[in-house]
CSV table of C-alpha atoms in Angstrom, one decimal:
chain,number,residue,atom,x,y,z
A,123,UNK,CA,-47.2,-25.6,29.2
A,124,UNK,CA,-44.2,-25.8,26.7
A,125,UNK,CA,-42.7,-29.4,26.8
A,126,UNK,CA,-40.0,-29.4,29.4
A,127,UNK,CA,-37.5,-31.3,27.0
A,128,UNK,CA,-34.0,-30.0,28.4
A,129,UNK,CA,-33.1,-28.5,31.8
A,130,UNK,CA,-30.0,-26.3,32.0
A,131,UNK,CA,-28.8,-25.7,35.6
A,132,UNK,CA,-27.1,-22.4,35.9
A,133,UNK,CA,-23.9,-22.1,38.1
A,134,UNK,CA,-23.5,-18.4,37.4
A,135,UNK,CA,-21.7,-18.5,34.0
A,136,UNK,CA,-22.2,-15.5,31.5
A,137,UNK,CA,-22.3,-18.3,28.8
A,138,UNK,CA,-25.3,-20.1,30.3
A,139,UNK,CA,-27.7,-18.1,28.0
A,140,UNK,CA,-25.7,-19.1,25.0
A,141,UNK,CA,-26.1,-22.9,25.9
A,142,UNK,CA,-29.9,-22.1,25.7
A,143,UNK,CA,-29.7,-20.4,22.3
A,144,UNK,CA,-27.7,-23.2,20.9
A,145,UNK,CA,-30.2,-25.8,22.1
A,146,UNK,CA,-33.1,-23.7,20.7
A,147,UNK,CA,-31.4,-23.5,17.3
A,148,UNK,CA,-31.8,-27.4,17.3
A,149,UNK,CA,-35.6,-26.9,17.6
A,150,UNK,CA,-35.4,-28.2,21.1
A,151,UNK,CA,-37.1,-26.4,23.9
A,152,UNK,CA,-35.0,-25.7,27.1
A,153,UNK,CA,-35.4,-23.9,30.3
A,154,UNK,CA,-32.5,-22.3,32.8
A,155,UNK,CA,-33.0,-22.8,36.5
A,156,UNK,CA,-30.3,-22.1,39.1
A,157,UNK,CA,-28.4,-25.0,40.4
A,158,UNK,CA,-29.9,-24.7,44.1
A,159,UNK,CA,-33.6,-24.5,42.6
A,160,UNK,CA,-33.9,-27.8,40.7
A,161,UNK,CA,-37.6,-28.0,39.6
A,162,UNK,CA,-39.9,-30.2,41.5
A,163,UNK,CA,-41.0,-31.9,38.3
A,164,UNK,CA,-37.7,-33.1,37.3
A,165,UNK,CA,-39.0,-36.3,35.9
A,166,UNK,CA,-40.5,-34.4,33.1
A,167,UNK,CA,-37.3,-33.3,31.6
A,168,UNK,CA,-35.6,-35.5,29.1
A,169,UNK,CA,-32.0,-34.3,29.5
A,170,UNK,CA,-30.0,-32.1,31.8
A,171,UNK,CA,-27.1,-29.7,31.0
A,172,UNK,CA,-24.7,-28.2,33.7
A,173,UNK,CA,-23.2,-24.9,33.0
A,174,UNK,CA,-19.9,-23.4,33.5
A,175,UNK,CA,-19.2,-21.1,36.5
A,176,UNK,CA,-16.8,-18.4,37.6
A,177,UNK,CA,-16.4,-20.5,40.9
A,178,UNK,CA,-13.8,-23.1,41.8
A,179,UNK,CA,-14.9,-26.7,42.7
A,180,UNK,CA,-12.2,-26.4,45.2
A,181,UNK,CA,-13.7,-23.6,47.2
A,182,UNK,CA,-16.0,-24.1,50.1
A,183,UNK,CA,-18.4,-21.7,48.5
A,184,UNK,CA,-18.6,-23.3,45.5
A,185,UNK,CA,-22.1,-24.4,44.1
A,186,UNK,CA,-22.8,-27.8,45.2
A,187,UNK,CA,-26.2,-29.1,44.0
A,188,UNK,CA,-28.1,-32.3,44.8
A,189,UNK,CA,-27.9,-34.3,41.6
A,190,UNK,CA,-29.5,-37.5,43.3
A,191,UNK,CA,-32.5,-37.2,40.9
A,192,UNK,CA,-30.5,-36.6,37.7
A,193,UNK,CA,-27.3,-38.5,37.8
A,194,UNK,CA,-27.6,-41.9,36.2
A,195,UNK,CA,-31.4,-41.3,36.0
A,196,UNK,CA,-31.3,-38.6,33.1
A,197,UNK,CA,-29.0,-38.2,30.2
A,198,UNK,CA,-26.6,-35.7,31.6
A,199,UNK,CA,-24.1,-33.1,29.9
A,200,UNK,CA,-21.7,-31.4,32.2
A,201,UNK,CA,-19.9,-28.3,30.8
A,202,UNK,CA,-16.6,-26.9,32.2
A,203,UNK,CA,-17.4,-26.4,35.7
A,204,UNK,CA,-20.0,-29.0,35.6
A,205,UNK,CA,-17.2,-31.5,34.3
A,206,UNK,CA,-14.9,-30.4,37.1
A,207,UNK,CA,-17.7,-30.8,39.5
A,208,UNK,CA,-18.5,-34.3,38.6
A,209,UNK,CA,-14.8,-35.1,38.7
A,210,UNK,CA,-14.0,-33.6,42.0
A,211,UNK,CA,-17.2,-35.0,44.0
A,212,UNK,CA,-16.9,-38.4,42.2
A,213,UNK,CA,-13.4,-39.8,42.9
A,214,UNK,CA,-11.3,-37.6,40.5
A,215,UNK,CA,-9.0,-34.9,41.1
A,216,UNK,CA,-9.2,-31.2,40.2
A,217,UNK,CA,-6.3,-29.0,40.8
A,218,UNK,CA,-5.1,-25.3,39.6
A,219,UNK,CA,-3.8,-25.3,36.2
A,220,UNK,CA,-0.2,-24.2,35.7
A,221,UNK,CA,-1.3,-21.7,33.1
A,222,UNK,CA,-4.9,-20.2,32.8
A,223,UNK,CA,-6.5,-22.3,30.0
A,224,UNK,CA,-8.4,-19.6,28.0
A,225,UNK,CA,-9.3,-19.2,24.1
A,226,UNK,CA,-9.0,-21.3,21.0
A,227,UNK,CA,-7.8,-24.9,21.3
A,228,UNK,CA,-8.1,-27.8,18.9
A,229,UNK,CA,-8.9,-31.5,19.8
A,230,UNK,CA,-5.7,-33.4,19.3
A,231,UNK,CA,-7.5,-36.7,20.1
A,232,UNK,CA,-11.0,-38.1,19.9
A,233,UNK,CA,-12.0,-41.6,21.1
A,234,UNK,CA,-12.9,-43.4,17.7
A,235,UNK,CA,-16.6,-44.7,17.1
A,236,UNK,CA,-17.9,-42.6,19.9
A,237,UNK,CA,-21.5,-41.5,19.2
A,238,UNK,CA,-20.7,-38.1,21.3
A,239,UNK,CA,-18.2,-37.0,18.7
A,240,UNK,CA,-20.1,-38.3,15.4
A,241,UNK,CA,-19.3,-36.0,12.6
A,242,UNK,CA,-16.4,-34.2,14.4
A,243,UNK,CA,-12.9,-34.8,13.8
A,244,UNK,CA,-9.5,-34.5,15.3
A,245,UNK,CA,-8.3,-30.8,15.0
A,246,UNK,CA,-11.7,-29.4,15.4
A,247,UNK,CA,-11.6,-26.1,17.2
A,248,UNK,CA,-13.0,-25.7,20.8
A,249,UNK,CA,-13.1,-22.8,23.2
A,250,UNK,CA,-11.6,-23.1,26.7
A,251,UNK,CA,-12.3,-20.7,29.6
A,252,UNK,CA,-11.1,-22.1,33.1
A,253,UNK,CA,-8.3,-21.8,35.6
A,254,UNK,CA,-8.6,-25.1,37.1
A,255,UNK,CA,-7.9,-28.4,35.3
A,256,UNK,CA,-9.1,-32.1,35.7
A,257,UNK,CA,-5.8,-34.1,36.8
A,258,UNK,CA,-7.7,-37.3,37.4
A,259,UNK,CA,-11.1,-38.7,36.1
A,260,UNK,CA,-13.9,-39.5,38.3
A,261,UNK,CA,-14.7,-43.3,39.1
A,262,UNK,CA,-15.8,-45.4,36.2
A,263,UNK,CA,-14.9,-42.6,33.7
A,264,UNK,CA,-13.8,-43.4,30.2
A,265,UNK,CA,-11.5,-40.8,28.5
A,266,UNK,CA,-13.0,-39.4,25.4
A,267,UNK,CA,-10.9,-36.4,24.2
A,268,UNK,CA,-7.9,-34.1,24.6
A,269,UNK,CA,-6.3,-30.8,23.3
A,270,UNK,CA,-2.5,-30.1,23.3
A,271,UNK,CA,-2.9,-28.5,26.7
A,272,UNK,CA,-5.7,-30.3,28.3
A,273,UNK,CA,-5.6,-34.1,28.5
A,274,UNK,CA,-9.0,-34.7,30.0
A,275,UNK,CA,-10.9,-32.3,27.6
A,276,UNK,CA,-14.0,-34.8,27.5
A,277,UNK,CA,-15.0,-37.9,29.3
A,278,UNK,CA,-18.1,-40.3,29.8
A,279,UNK,CA,-19.2,-42.4,32.9
A,280,UNK,CA,-19.5,-46.0,31.9
A,281,UNK,CA,-22.9,-47.5,32.6
A,282,UNK,CA,-24.5,-44.1,32.4
A,283,UNK,CA,-25.5,-41.3,29.8
A,284,UNK,CA,-23.4,-39.0,31.6
A,285,UNK,CA,-20.8,-37.0,29.5
A,286,UNK,CA,-18.6,-34.2,30.5
A,287,UNK,CA,-16.5,-31.6,28.6
A,288,UNK,CA,-13.9,-29.1,29.6
A,289,UNK,CA,-14.7,-26.8,26.8
A,290,UNK,CA,-17.7,-24.7,25.9
A,291,UNK,CA,-20.0,-25.9,23.0
A,292,UNK,CA,-22.2,-23.0,23.3
A,293,UNK,CA,-19.6,-20.5,22.2
A,294,UNK,CA,-19.3,-19.9,18.6
A,295,UNK,CA,-15.6,-20.3,18.7
A,296,UNK,CA,-16.1,-23.9,19.1
A,297,UNK,CA,-16.8,-24.8,15.5
A,298,UNK,CA,-18.6,-28.1,16.0
A,299,UNK,CA,-20.4,-27.1,19.2
A,300,UNK,CA,-23.9,-27.2,17.7
A,301,UNK,CA,-23.0,-30.7,16.3
A,302,UNK,CA,-21.9,-31.9,19.8
A,303,UNK,CA,-25.1,-30.8,21.4
A,304,UNK,CA,-27.1,-32.6,18.6
A,305,UNK,CA,-25.2,-35.8,19.1
A,306,UNK,CA,-25.9,-35.6,22.8
A,307,UNK,CA,-29.4,-34.3,22.9
A,308,UNK,CA,-30.8,-36.1,19.9
A,309,UNK,CA,-28.8,-39.2,19.2
A,310,UNK,CA,-28.0,-40.1,22.9
A,311,UNK,CA,-30.7,-38.5,24.9
A,312,UNK,CA,-33.3,-39.2,22.3
A,313,UNK,CA,-35.0,-35.5,22.7
A,314,UNK,CA,-37.4,-34.6,20.0
A,315,UNK,CA,-36.6,-31.6,17.7
A,316,UNK,CA,-40.2,-30.4,17.9
A,317,UNK,CA,-39.9,-26.6,19.3
A,318,UNK,CA,-41.0,-24.7,16.2
A,319,UNK,CA,-42.7,-21.3,15.8
A,320,UNK,CA,-46.1,-23.0,14.9
A,321,UNK,CA,-45.8,-25.3,17.9
A,322,UNK,CA,-44.9,-22.4,20.2
A,323,UNK,CA,-47.7,-20.1,18.9
A,324,UNK,CA,-50.3,-23.0,19.1
A,325,UNK,CA,-49.2,-24.1,22.7
A,326,UNK,CA,-49.1,-20.4,23.9
A,327,UNK,CA,-52.6,-19.5,22.6
A,328,UNK,CA,-54.0,-22.6,24.2
A,329,UNK,CA,-52.2,-21.8,27.6
A,330,UNK,CA,-53.5,-18.2,27.4
A,331,UNK,CA,-57.1,-19.2,26.9
A,332,UNK,CA,-56.6,-21.5,29.9
A,333,UNK,CA,-54.9,-19.0,32.2
A,334,UNK,CA,-56.9,-16.0,31.4
A,335,UNK,CA,-60.5,-17.5,30.7
A,336,UNK,CA,-62.9,-14.5,30.4
A,337,UNK,CA,-60.6,-12.2,32.1
A,338,UNK,CA,-59.8,-8.6,30.5
A,339,UNK,CA,-56.2,-7.9,29.9
A,340,UNK,CA,-54.4,-4.5,29.5
A,341,UNK,CA,-51.4,-4.7,27.1
A,342,UNK,CA,-48.7,-1.9,26.7
A,343,UNK,CA,-48.0,-1.8,22.9
A,344,UNK,CA,-44.9,-0.1,21.8
A,345,UNK,CA,-44.8,-0.6,18.1
A,346,UNK,CA,-41.9,-3.0,18.4
A,347,UNK,CA,-41.7,-6.6,17.5
A,348,UNK,CA,-42.1,-8.0,20.9
A,349,UNK,CA,-45.2,-6.2,22.1
A,350,UNK,CA,-46.9,-6.8,18.7
A,351,UNK,CA,-46.3,-10.5,18.5
A,352,UNK,CA,-47.4,-10.8,22.3
A,353,UNK,CA,-50.7,-8.7,21.3
A,354,UNK,CA,-51.6,-11.0,18.4
A,355,UNK,CA,-51.1,-14.1,20.5
A,356,UNK,CA,-53.2,-12.5,23.1
A,357,UNK,CA,-55.9,-11.4,20.5
A,358,UNK,CA,-56.0,-14.9,19.1
A,359,UNK,CA,-56.7,-16.3,22.7
A,360,UNK,CA,-59.1,-13.8,24.3
A,361,UNK,CA,-60.2,-11.6,21.4
A,362,UNK,CA,-62.2,-8.5,22.4
A,363,UNK,CA,-61.0,-9.0,26.2
A,364,UNK,CA,-57.6,-7.6,25.1
A,365,UNK,CA,-57.2,-3.9,25.6
A,366,UNK,CA,-54.2,-2.3,24.1
A,367,UNK,CA,-52.8,0.7,25.4
A,368,UNK,CA,-49.9,2.7,23.4
A,369,UNK,CA,-48.2,5.3,25.7
A,370,UNK,CA,-46.3,8.3,24.5
A,371,UNK,CA,-43.6,8.7,27.2
A,372,UNK,CA,-42.1,11.8,25.4
A,373,UNK,CA,-39.1,9.7,24.7
A,374,UNK,CA,-40.0,8.2,21.5
A,375,UNK,CA,-38.7,8.4,18.0
A,376,UNK,CA,-39.8,11.4,15.9
A,377,UNK,CA,-43.5,11.2,14.9
A,378,UNK,CA,-43.6,7.8,16.3
A,379,UNK,CA,-46.7,8.2,18.4
A,380,UNK,CA,-49.0,8.8,15.4
A,381,UNK,CA,-47.2,6.3,13.1
A,382,UNK,CA,-47.5,3.5,15.5
A,383,UNK,CA,-51.1,4.0,16.2
A,384,UNK,CA,-51.6,4.1,12.2
A,385,UNK,CA,-49.6,1.0,11.9
A,386,UNK,CA,-52.1,-1.0,14.1
A,387,UNK,CA,-55.2,0.2,12.3
A,388,UNK,CA,-56.5,-2.8,10.3
A,389,UNK,CA,-54.7,-5.5,12.6
A,390,UNK,CA,-58.1,-5.9,14.5
A,391,UNK,CA,-56.2,-4.9,17.7
A,392,UNK,CA,-58.3,-2.7,20.1
A,393,UNK,CA,-55.7,0.0,20.7
A,394,UNK,CA,-56.0,3.3,22.8
A,395,UNK,CA,-53.3,6.0,22.5
A,396,UNK,CA,-52.2,8.1,25.7
A,397,UNK,CA,-50.1,10.9,25.5
A,398,UNK,CA,-48.4,11.1,29.0
A,399,UNK,CA,-45.1,12.8,27.6
A,400,UNK,CA,-45.3,15.8,30.2
A,401,UNK,CA,-45.7,13.4,33.0
A,402,UNK,CA,-42.6,11.3,32.0
A,403,UNK,CA,-40.6,14.4,31.5
A,404,UNK,CA,-41.6,15.9,34.9
A,405,UNK,CA,-40.4,12.6,36.8
A,406,UNK,CA,-37.0,12.7,34.9
A,407,UNK,CA,-36.3,16.3,35.8
A,408,UNK,CA,-32.8,16.5,37.3
A,409,UNK,CA,-32.1,12.9,37.1
A,410,UNK,CA,-28.8,11.8,35.7
A,411,UNK,CA,-27.9,8.4,36.6
A,412,UNK,CA,-29.0,5.4,34.3
A,413,UNK,CA,-30.5,3.3,36.8
A,414,UNK,CA,-32.4,6.2,38.4
A,415,UNK,CA,-33.9,7.1,35.1
A,416,UNK,CA,-34.8,3.7,34.2
A,417,UNK,CA,-36.5,3.3,37.5
A,418,UNK,CA,-38.4,6.7,37.1
A,419,UNK,CA,-39.5,5.8,33.5
A,420,UNK,CA,-40.5,2.3,34.9
A,421,UNK,CA,-42.5,3.7,37.8
A,422,UNK,CA,-44.5,6.3,35.6
A,423,UNK,CA,-45.0,3.7,32.9
A,424,UNK,CA,-46.7,1.6,35.7
A,425,UNK,CA,-48.7,4.4,37.2
A,426,UNK,CA,-49.9,5.5,33.7
A,427,UNK,CA,-51.1,1.8,33.2
A,428,UNK,CA,-52.9,1.9,36.5
A,429,UNK,CA,-54.7,4.9,35.6
A,430,UNK,CA,-55.9,3.5,32.3
A,431,UNK,CA,-56.6,0.0,33.7
A,432,UNK,CA,-59.0,1.6,36.3
A,433,UNK,CA,-60.9,3.0,33.2
A,434,UNK,CA,-61.4,-0.7,31.9
A,435,UNK,CA,-64.0,-2.4,34.1
A,436,UNK,CA,-62.8,-5.6,35.6
A,437,UNK,CA,-59.3,-5.5,34.1
A,438,UNK,CA,-57.4,-8.2,35.8
A,439,UNK,CA,-53.9,-8.8,33.9
A,440,UNK,CA,-51.2,-6.5,32.6
A,441,UNK,CA,-49.7,-8.1,29.5
A,442,UNK,CA,-46.1,-7.3,28.6
A,443,UNK,CA,-43.7,-8.2,25.6
A,444,UNK,CA,-40.9,-9.3,28.0
A,445,UNK,CA,-38.5,-11.8,26.4
A,446,UNK,CA,-35.7,-13.9,27.7
A,447,UNK,CA,-32.8,-11.6,27.2
A,448,UNK,CA,-34.7,-9.0,29.4
A,449,UNK,CA,-35.3,-11.4,32.2
A,450,UNK,CA,-31.6,-12.7,31.9
A,451,UNK,CA,-30.1,-9.2,32.0
A,452,UNK,CA,-32.4,-7.9,34.8
A,453,UNK,CA,-32.2,-10.5,37.3
A,454,UNK,CA,-30.4,-14.0,37.7
A,455,UNK,CA,-32.7,-16.3,35.8
A,456,UNK,CA,-35.4,-17.7,38.2
A,457,UNK,CA,-33.4,-16.3,41.1
A,458,UNK,CA,-30.1,-17.9,40.0
A,459,UNK,CA,-26.5,-16.9,40.3
A,460,UNK,CA,-25.6,-15.2,37.2
A,461,UNK,CA,-24.5,-11.4,37.3
A,462,UNK,CA,-27.1,-8.8,36.8
A,463,UNK,CA,-26.3,-6.6,34.1
A,464,UNK,CA,-28.9,-3.7,34.1
A,465,UNK,CA,-32.5,-3.6,35.0
A,466,UNK,CA,-35.2,-3.5,32.4
A,467,UNK,CA,-38.4,-1.1,32.9
A,468,UNK,CA,-40.8,-4.1,32.2
A,469,UNK,CA,-39.0,-6.9,34.4
A,470,UNK,CA,-39.2,-7.4,38.2
A,471,UNK,CA,-43.0,-7.5,39.2
A,472,UNK,CA,-45.6,-4.9,40.1
A,473,UNK,CA,-45.8,-2.4,43.0
A,474,UNK,CA,-48.3,-3.5,45.7
A,475,UNK,CA,-50.7,-0.7,44.9
A,476,UNK,CA,-51.3,-2.1,41.5
A,477,UNK,CA,-53.9,-5.0,41.6
A,478,UNK,CA,-53.2,-6.4,38.0
A,479,UNK,CA,-51.5,-9.8,37.6
A,480,UNK,CA,-48.7,-9.9,34.9
A,481,UNK,CA,-49.0,-12.1,31.8
A,482,UNK,CA,-45.9,-12.5,29.6
A,483,UNK,CA,-46.4,-14.8,26.6
A,484,UNK,CA,-43.0,-14.3,25.4
A,485,UNK,CA,-40.9,-14.4,28.4
A,486,UNK,CA,-39.3,-17.5,27.6
A,487,UNK,CA,-38.0,-16.9,24.0
A,488,UNK,CA,-35.4,-14.9,22.4
A,489,UNK,CA,-35.9,-12.0,19.8
A,490,UNK,CA,-35.1,-14.0,16.8
A,491,UNK,CA,-37.5,-16.8,17.9
A,492,UNK,CA,-40.2,-13.8,18.4
A,493,UNK,CA,-39.9,-12.8,14.7
A,494,UNK,CA,-40.2,-16.3,13.7
A,495,UNK,CA,-43.4,-16.8,15.8
A,496,UNK,CA,-44.6,-13.6,14.3
A,497,UNK,CA,-44.1,-14.7,10.8
A,498,UNK,CA,-46.0,-18.0,11.7
A,499,UNK,CA,-48.8,-15.7,12.9
A,500,UNK,CA,-48.9,-13.9,9.4
A,501,UNK,CA,-47.6,-10.4,11.0
A,502,UNK,CA,-46.4,-8.1,8.3
A,503,UNK,CA,-42.9,-8.6,7.2
A,504,UNK,CA,-41.9,-4.9,7.4
A,505,UNK,CA,-43.1,-4.7,11.1
A,506,UNK,CA,-41.3,-7.9,12.1
A,507,UNK,CA,-38.0,-6.4,10.6
A,508,UNK,CA,-38.2,-3.4,12.8
A,509,UNK,CA,-35.1,-2.6,14.7
A,510,UNK,CA,-35.5,-3.2,18.4
A,511,UNK,CA,-36.1,0.0,20.5
A,512,UNK,CA,-35.5,0.3,24.2
A,513,UNK,CA,-38.5,0.4,26.5
A,514,UNK,CA,-37.1,3.7,28.2
A,515,UNK,CA,-36.6,5.0,24.7
A,516,UNK,CA,-34.4,8.1,24.2
A,517,UNK,CA,-34.3,8.5,28.1
A,518,UNK,CA,-31.2,6.1,28.0
A,519,UNK,CA,-29.7,7.5,24.8
A,520,UNK,CA,-29.7,11.1,26.4
A,521,UNK,CA,-26.8,10.8,28.7
A,522,UNK,CA,-27.0,13.0,31.9
A,523,UNK,CA,-30.4,14.9,32.6
A,524,UNK,CA,-33.3,15.0,30.2
A,525,UNK,CA,-35.0,18.1,28.8
A,526,UNK,CA,-37.6,18.4,26.1
A,527,UNK,CA,-35.0,20.3,24.1
A,528,UNK,CA,-32.4,17.5,24.3
A,529,UNK,CA,-35.4,15.2,23.3
A,530,UNK,CA,-36.0,17.3,20.2
A,531,UNK,CA,-32.3,17.2,19.1
A,532,UNK,CA,-31.9,13.5,19.4
A,533,UNK,CA,-35.3,12.9,17.7
A,534,UNK,CA,-34.0,14.9,14.7
A,535,UNK,CA,-30.6,13.1,14.8
A,536,UNK,CA,-32.2,9.7,15.1
A,537,UNK,CA,-34.8,10.2,12.2
A,538,UNK,CA,-31.9,11.4,9.7
A,539,UNK,CA,-29.7,8.3,10.7
A,540,UNK,CA,-32.5,5.7,10.6
A,541,UNK,CA,-33.9,7.1,7.4
A,542,UNK,CA,-30.6,7.4,5.8
A,543,UNK,CA,-30.2,3.6,6.6
A,544,UNK,CA,-33.4,2.8,4.8
A,545,UNK,CA,-32.6,5.2,1.8
A,546,UNK,CA,-29.3,3.4,1.3
A,547,UNK,CA,-30.6,-0.1,1.7
A,548,UNK,CA,-28.6,-0.7,4.8
A,549,UNK,CA,-31.5,-1.0,7.3
A,550,UNK,CA,-31.8,-4.8,7.1
A,551,UNK,CA,-28.0,-5.1,7.4
A,552,UNK,CA,-28.4,-3.6,10.8
A,553,UNK,CA,-29.9,-5.5,14.0
A,554,UNK,CA,-30.4,-2.3,16.0
A,555,UNK,CA,-29.3,1.3,15.3
A,556,UNK,CA,-29.7,4.6,17.1
A,557,UNK,CA,-28.1,7.8,18.2
A,558,UNK,CA,-26.9,8.9,21.7
A,559,UNK,CA,-26.7,12.5,22.8
A,560,UNK,CA,-23.5,12.9,24.9
A,561,UNK,CA,-23.1,15.2,27.8
A,562,UNK,CA,-20.2,17.0,26.0
A,563,UNK,CA,-20.0,20.2,24.1
A,564,UNK,CA,-17.4,20.6,21.4
A,565,UNK,CA,-15.9,23.6,19.7
A,566,UNK,CA,-16.7,24.0,15.9
A,567,UNK,CA,-16.8,26.3,13.2
A,568,UNK,CA,-19.7,27.1,11.0
A,569,UNK,CA,-19.4,29.8,8.4
A,570,UNK,CA,-17.1,32.3,10.1
A,571,UNK,CA,-18.7,31.8,13.4
A,572,UNK,CA,-17.2,29.6,16.1
A,573,UNK,CA,-19.7,27.2,17.7
A,574,UNK,CA,-19.8,25.4,20.9
A,575,UNK,CA,-22.5,22.7,20.7
A,576,UNK,CA,-23.3,19.1,21.4
A,577,UNK,CA,-21.8,15.8,20.3
A,578,UNK,CA,-23.7,12.8,19.1
A,579,UNK,CA,-22.6,9.2,18.7
A,580,UNK,CA,-24.3,7.0,16.2
A,581,UNK,CA,-24.5,3.3,17.0
A,582,UNK,CA,-25.3,0.3,14.6
A,583,UNK,CA,-24.9,-3.3,15.7
A,584,UNK,CA,-25.5,-6.7,14.3
A,585,UNK,CA,-26.7,-9.6,16.5
A,586,UNK,CA,-29.1,-12.5,16.6
A,587,UNK,CA,-30.7,-11.7,20.0
A,588,UNK,CA,-29.0,-8.9,21.7
A,589,UNK,CA,-27.0,-11.2,24.1
A,590,UNK,CA,-23.8,-10.5,22.1
A,591,UNK,CA,-23.5,-7.9,19.4
A,592,UNK,CA,-20.7,-6.6,16.9
A,593,UNK,CA,-20.6,-3.0,15.5
A,594,UNK,CA,-21.5,-2.7,11.9
A,595,UNK,CA,-18.8,-1.4,9.3
A,596,UNK,CA,-21.1,1.0,7.6
A,597,UNK,CA,-19.6,2.5,4.4
A,598,UNK,CA,-17.6,5.7,5.0
A,599,UNK,CA,-19.4,7.6,2.3
A,600,UNK,CA,-22.8,6.8,4.2
A,601,UNK,CA,-21.4,8.0,7.6
A,602,UNK,CA,-20.0,11.1,5.9
A,603,UNK,CA,-23.4,11.9,4.3
A,604,UNK,CA,-25.3,11.1,7.5
A,605,UNK,CA,-22.9,13.2,9.5
A,606,UNK,CA,-23.2,16.3,7.2
A,607,UNK,CA,-27.0,16.0,7.2
A,608,UNK,CA,-27.1,16.1,10.9
A,609,UNK,CA,-24.7,19.0,11.4
A,610,UNK,CA,-26.4,20.9,8.8
A,611,UNK,CA,-30.0,20.3,9.8
A,612,UNK,CA,-30.0,19.9,13.6
A,613,UNK,CA,-29.5,23.0,15.4
A,614,UNK,CA,-27.3,22.4,18.5
A,615,UNK,CA,-25.1,19.7,17.1
A,616,UNK,CA,-21.7,20.4,15.6
A,617,UNK,CA,-20.1,16.9,15.9
A,618,UNK,CA,-20.8,13.4,15.0
A,619,UNK,CA,-18.9,10.3,16.0
A,620,UNK,CA,-19.4,6.5,15.3
A,621,UNK,CA,-19.3,3.8,17.9
A,622,UNK,CA,-17.1,0.8,17.0
A,623,UNK,CA,-17.6,-1.1,20.5
A,624,UNK,CA,-18.7,-4.7,20.5
A,625,UNK,CA,-21.0,-6.3,23.2
A,626,UNK,CA,-19.1,-7.5,25.5
A,627,UNK,CA,-17.5,-5.7,26.7
A,628,UNK,CA,-19.8,-2.5,25.9
A,629,UNK,CA,-23.5,-2.8,25.9
A,630,UNK,CA,-25.5,-2.1,22.8
A,631,UNK,CA,-27.2,1.0,24.7
A,632,UNK,CA,-24.8,3.5,26.5
A,633,UNK,CA,-26.9,3.6,29.6
């Protein structure tokens, strides 16, 4: 088991996962649990953080956890809703704010010589996001900080290691947020900064050995970073008992099936290639809705694995490269209150007919952490630097129904775009890139002839872990060159556009 270290109680804020990201950046392991499912082994955690929430503490439906095993027994940091919760139920007063307090603010007052604000000065920028405000502090509270509009921006409880802040330290707009978290977790709570790639790999391999023993495991390889790192961890734990399968779902990038199989040669992994492209395309016939397509791809993915697993005598486990953002976006973490964004094909359990148990070595870490773990395992740098590619592949980059002809068109477009990024040394500037085939035809002119063909959108974003992302300002000359090459070489496309939307409010993929 990973060291427990820090527990984050989720009250439904979309920022909760960012708290985890910030804590992990300090080399401190943390886990998110819903406010109403506090772990039984709470005594093993060294500190607790309460997240924000879209709810108001004044509402009868507001989250109301039992903190009796935490308050005054563990170092506690209450963020936004958490700060209001402590005030509202401990003798303070929370009331509607005259104006919605949202966006950048600056600390106009900080209590001098307070360890909580070590290396943070007055004027430091913070990020507010709330509609209620704390009018009166709870019993035994000491006022620690203010902004121009929010007097009770931070406080602590006398006689406890309990601190509360009205702003969000996890959001990058809070310029000293990481420092503040370090002050609380390291200096006040005494949490050790020992969550490193090497420690994760060592602990995970030990846990896998204990969990799997001599059982056989089937793993779906995709050629991407996540499944590759998962495979190497499992291989180091159980060796020849790991059986890797790479499925061609007919929605891969151009020539990817053969190139990925070649990529794994020499890595010591037992890999079998399965071409099930016709089976996937049949299942997708006539489907146009994003969720319907994702679910069909997920269903066939499981069926193919079930077929292959039956050919491996005594296979008992299905391993997947699921990572933390997949879990967070697909379901509320551990059954918590955060809103579901979209379903992921490899999250949510197996159907009853499939007798394999699931093992997910990377389930609790983020993409950048996966890459660092991979580097610690000695995996090739070029493979670790490969852009993420969605599990459903081009199936969620073809808007509307899917046909083999549309797949061909998008594969050609995608290959020109990705190869162009590599040729112009732009590939490593981008976190993820791809092309979308739109359900739109547009009028064009080629030579002296009128055309009425497809529109494709190019997408390139920069990000750390995919939770948030910004579009990449690719050079106009590059976009012009790629656009010309696509239109001149891909039959069926006569218009190219570039997507300049950030996440949020958009997602990285279009479906």
